[in-house]
Amino acid sequence: ILNVEQSPQSLHVQEGDSTNFTCSFPSSNFYALHWYRWETAKSPEALFVMTLNGDEKKKGRISATLNTKEGYSYLYIKGSQPEDSATYLCALAGGTSYGKLTFGQGTILTVHP
Amino acid sequence: KAGVTQTPRYLIKTRGQQVTLSCSPISGHRSVSWYQQTPGQGLQFLFEYFSETQRNKGNFPGRFSGRQFSNSRSEMNVSTLELGDSALYLCASSQKTGATEAFFGQGTRLTVV
């Protein structure tokens, strides 16, 4: 059974602060690591899909890194804005899991103006 | 390009009844996965279909079943509903599996009374 852990569970920051979250996963049988943003009353939206050890991806103020050997990924948000408030989910695709994604419990980010 | 469409959006059923939920994936996507979210739980994988074949199934009782049609549309069925089946059910479609992002529908909110 794959166990994907995210920390912290929740985070409150002020507008303009930079922040980061962690996703830990078993390094064996790794295939891909996904990050999603889930805003209230909306659908989860993909941010990044990473497959290679050392991958770094960036989209605007958000970036992510991946270390498959030690089993972790970091998501960074630079200069947080109130519209960044959402639940951030990471999900692991294992080598034989086909379309199955194993999700962590998520990090709830609240950005205060 | 139309997104993933789930119907109905909201549903209230009585214990013991059965329910069918529908998911229309993005055109061209052959993989459809289903997830359940209950309060306090992360997204739990139910099953995944690819080209009408179930390739993976989560740890749910046999009351939960699904199918996929030749046009990639998918349905999931829950028989003999229990109060604990009250949840948000999300479906996601993707072009390939694992290493490509999943696109989620807005979900069906099922309440069992």
PDB file of C-alpha atoms in Angstrom, chain A residues 7-21 77 80-82 84-88 107-113:
ATOM      1  CA  SER A   7       3.073  18.547   5.457  1.00  0.00           C
ATOM      2  CA  PRO A   8       2.015  20.806   6.909  1.00  0.00           C
ATOM      3  CA  GLN A   9      -1.711  20.017   7.032  1.00  0.00           C
ATOM      4  CA  SER A  10      -2.556  23.703   6.941  1.00  0.00           C
ATOM      5  CA  LEU A  11      -0.741  26.984   6.619  1.00  0.00           C
ATOM      6  CA  HIS A  12      -1.720  30.591   7.142  1.00  0.00           C
ATOM      7  CA  VAL A  13       0.508  33.237   5.559  1.00  0.00           C
ATOM      8  CA  GLN A  14       0.334  36.924   4.822  1.00  0.00           C
ATOM      9  CA  GLU A  15       0.077  38.295   1.312  1.00  0.00           C
ATOM     10  CA  GLY A  16       3.567  38.598  -0.142  1.00  0.00           C
ATOM     11  CA  ASP A  17       5.076  35.793   1.951  1.00  0.00           C
ATOM     12  CA  SER A  18       6.808  32.913   0.241  1.00  0.00           C
ATOM     13  CA  THR A  19       5.929  29.433   1.365  1.00  0.00           C
ATOM     14  CA  ASN A  20       6.645  25.801   0.652  1.00  0.00           C
ATOM     15  CA  PHE A  21       5.037  22.422   1.249  1.00  0.00           C
ATOM     16  CA  ILE A  77       4.946  29.640  -3.888  1.00  0.00           C
ATOM     17  CA  SER A  80       1.705  34.458  -2.047  1.00  0.00           C
ATOM     18  CA  GLN A  81      -1.504  36.170  -3.106  1.00  0.00           C
ATOM     19  CA  PRO A  82      -5.026  35.699  -1.665  1.00  0.00           C
ATOM     20  CA  ASP A  84      -3.421  31.232  -4.052  1.00  0.00           C
ATOM     21  CA  SER A  85      -5.631  30.119  -1.156  1.00  0.00           C
ATOM     22  CA  ALA A  86      -6.537  26.516  -1.910  1.00  0.00           C
ATOM     23  CA  THR A  87      -5.782  22.928  -0.977  1.00  0.00           C
ATOM     24  CA  TYR A  88      -2.592  21.674  -2.592  1.00  0.00           C
ATOM     25  CA  THR A 107      -2.029  21.134   2.535  1.00  0.00           C
ATOM     26  CA  ILE A 108      -4.652  23.842   3.051  1.00  0.00           C
ATOM     27  CA  LEU A 109      -3.137  27.236   2.305  1.00  0.00           C
ATOM     28  CA  THR A 110      -4.820  30.434   3.425  1.00  0.00           C
ATOM     29  CA  VAL A 111      -3.281  33.720   2.295  1.00  0.00           C
ATOM     30  CA  HIS A 112      -4.420  36.725   4.312  1.00  0.00           C
ATOM     31  CA  PRO A 113      -4.535  40.159   2.614  1.00  0.00           C
TER      32      PRO A 113
END
